Amino acid sequence: MLGEQIAALPLHWDKKGRLQVLMVTSRDTGRWVMPKGWEMDGLKPWSAAEIEALEEAGVRGRISSDELGVYHYDKVLDGGKLLRCQVRVYPMIVDTLLREWKERHERKRRWFSPLAAARRVHEPELANLLRGLSDKPKRQPVIRQLIGKS
């Protein structure tokens, strides 16, 4: 059995024009992760990812309906059982960083360069996806599409 999850990858460019990704800590282990969760009935996957970004990271912005990529990890369920999960990642250009948000007392958030974020995650496929953003991110079709919407 494979669990299907969605994630938002919040992005912005700093004052020097360098791409930054926003990561949050997980509630259980404190590891750096992207805002992610289960798909939601009645919502498109990217709309569910947008809600996760708001609740877990306190960000609003423009999210792509196209995936940036996919990664897998083993989720520890209640009772210690493992469920293999596939996570579809949707990039999001951040317009607003909120001071108050739903999970602000449960998580930390921090901007990283894609390479710094890749060094902090535990999932090899996610690290590869993040490293892929460090080399000319605006050439990625899904990010170029988001930039064009601004």
Coordinates of C-alpha atoms in Angstrom, one line a residue:
M1 CA 0.0 0.0 0.0
L2 CA 1.3 3.5 -0.9
G3 CA 0.1 6.6 0.9
E4 CA -0.5 9.6 -1.4
Q5 CA 0.5 13.0 0.0
I6 CA 0.9 16.5 -1.4
A7 CA 3.4 19.2 -0.5
A8 CA 3.9 22.9 -1.2
L9 CA 7.4 24.2 -1.8
P10 CA 7.3 27.9 -0.9
L11 CA 9.8 29.9 -2.9
H12 CA 11.0 33.5 -3.1
W13 CA 14.0 35.5 -4.3
D14 CA 16.0 37.4 -1.8
K15 CA 17.2 41.0 -2.2
K16 CA 20.3 39.7 -4.1
G17 CA 18.1 37.8 -6.5
R18 CA 19.0 34.3 -5.0
L19 CA 16.3 31.7 -4.8
Q20 CA 15.2 30.7 -1.3
V21 CA 13.0 27.8 -0.2
L22 CA 10.9 27.9 3.0
M23 CA 11.2 24.8 5.2
V24 CA 9.3 24.0 8.4
T25 CA 10.1 21.7 11.2
S26 CA 8.0 18.5 11.6
R27 CA 5.9 18.4 14.8
D28 CA 7.2 15.0 15.9
T29 CA 10.9 14.9 15.1
G30 CA 11.8 18.5 14.5
R31 CA 13.4 17.7 11.2
W32 CA 13.3 20.2 8.3
V33 CA 10.5 19.4 5.9
M34 CA 8.2 21.1 3.4
P35 CA 4.5 21.8 4.3
K36 CA 2.8 18.6 3.4
G37 CA -0.2 16.4 4.2
W38 CA -2.9 14.1 2.8
E39 CA -5.0 15.0 -0.2
M40 CA -8.4 16.5 0.8
D41 CA -11.7 15.4 -0.6
G42 CA -13.2 17.8 -3.1
L43 CA -10.0 19.7 -3.6
K44 CA -7.4 19.6 -6.4
P45 CA -4.0 18.4 -5.1
W46 CA -2.4 21.8 -5.5
S47 CA -5.2 23.5 -3.6
A48 CA -4.7 21.0 -0.7
A49 CA -1.0 21.8 -0.8
E50 CA -1.8 25.5 -0.7
I51 CA -3.8 24.9 2.5
E52 CA -1.0 23.0 4.1
A53 CA 1.4 25.9 3.3
L54 CA -0.9 28.3 5.0
E55 CA -1.5 26.1 8.1
E56 CA 2.0 24.8 8.6
A57 CA 4.2 27.6 7.4
G58 CA 1.9 30.7 7.4
V59 CA 2.4 31.6 3.8
R60 CA 0.1 32.7 1.0
G61 CA 1.1 33.0 -2.7
R62 CA 0.6 31.6 -6.2
I63 CA 0.8 27.8 -6.4
S64 CA 1.3 25.9 -9.6
S65 CA -1.1 23.2 -10.7
D66 CA 1.9 21.4 -12.2
E67 CA 4.1 19.2 -10.1
L68 CA 7.7 20.2 -9.6
G69 CA 8.6 16.5 -8.7
V70 CA 7.8 13.6 -6.5
Y71 CA 9.6 11.9 -3.6
H72 CA 9.0 9.0 -1.3
Y73 CA 9.5 8.4 2.4
D74 CA 8.4 6.1 5.1
K75 CA 5.8 7.6 7.5
V76 CA 5.7 6.2 11.0
L77 CA 2.1 5.6 11.9
D78 CA 0.5 5.2 15.4
G79 CA 1.8 1.9 16.8
G80 CA 5.1 2.3 15.0
K81 CA 3.9 0.8 11.7
L82 CA 5.6 2.2 8.5
L83 CA 3.6 3.4 5.5
R84 CA 5.5 4.1 2.3
C85 CA 4.3 7.5 1.0
Q86 CA 4.6 9.2 -2.3
V87 CA 4.6 13.0 -2.1
R88 CA 3.8 15.2 -5.1
V89 CA 5.5 18.6 -4.8
Y90 CA 3.9 21.8 -6.0
P91 CA 6.0 25.0 -6.1
M92 CA 4.5 28.2 -4.7
I93 CA 5.8 31.7 -5.1
V94 CA 5.2 33.4 -1.7
D95 CA 3.5 36.7 -1.7
T96 CA 2.7 37.0 2.0
L97 CA 4.5 35.7 5.1
L98 CA 2.0 35.8 8.0
R99 CA 3.0 36.6 11.6
E100 CA 0.1 34.6 13.0
W101 CA -0.8 31.2 11.6
K102 CA -2.4 27.9 12.8
E103 CA 0.7 25.9 13.7
R104 CA 3.0 28.7 14.7
H105 CA 3.4 27.3 18.2
E106 CA 4.2 23.8 16.9
R107 CA 6.7 24.5 14.1
K108 CA 9.7 26.7 13.2
R109 CA 10.1 28.0 9.7
R110 CA 13.2 29.3 8.0
W111 CA 14.3 30.3 4.5
F112 CA 17.2 28.3 3.0
S113 CA 19.1 28.2 -0.3
P114 CA 18.0 25.1 -2.2
L115 CA 21.5 23.5 -1.5
A116 CA 21.3 24.3 2.2
A117 CA 17.7 22.8 2.3
A118 CA 18.9 19.7 0.5
R119 CA 21.6 19.1 3.1
R120 CA 19.0 19.3 5.9
V121 CA 16.4 16.9 4.6
H122 CA 16.5 13.1 5.2
E123 CA 14.9 11.9 1.9
P124 CA 17.4 11.4 -0.9
E125 CA 14.8 12.1 -3.7
L126 CA 13.7 15.3 -2.0
A127 CA 17.4 16.4 -1.6
N128 CA 17.8 15.8 -5.4
L129 CA 14.7 17.8 -6.2
L130 CA 16.0 20.7 -4.1
R131 CA 19.5 20.5 -5.6
G132 CA 17.9 20.7 -9.0
L133 CA 16.6 24.1 -8.1
S134 CA 20.0 25.6 -7.4
D135 CA 21.1 25.6 -11.0
K136 CA 19.1 28.2 -13.0
P137 CA 15.7 27.7 -11.3
K138 CA 13.9 30.1 -13.7
R139 CA 14.6 27.5 -16.5
Q140 CA 12.3 25.0 -14.8
P141 CA 9.1 25.2 -16.8
V142 CA 6.8 25.0 -13.8
I143 CA 8.6 27.9 -12.0
R144 CA 8.8 29.9 -15.2
Q145 CA 5.0 29.5 -15.5
L146 CA 4.5 30.8 -11.9
I147 CA 6.8 33.8 -12.5
G148 CA 4.8 34.7 -15.6
K149 CA 1.6 35.0 -13.5
S150 CA 2.9 37.8 -11.4

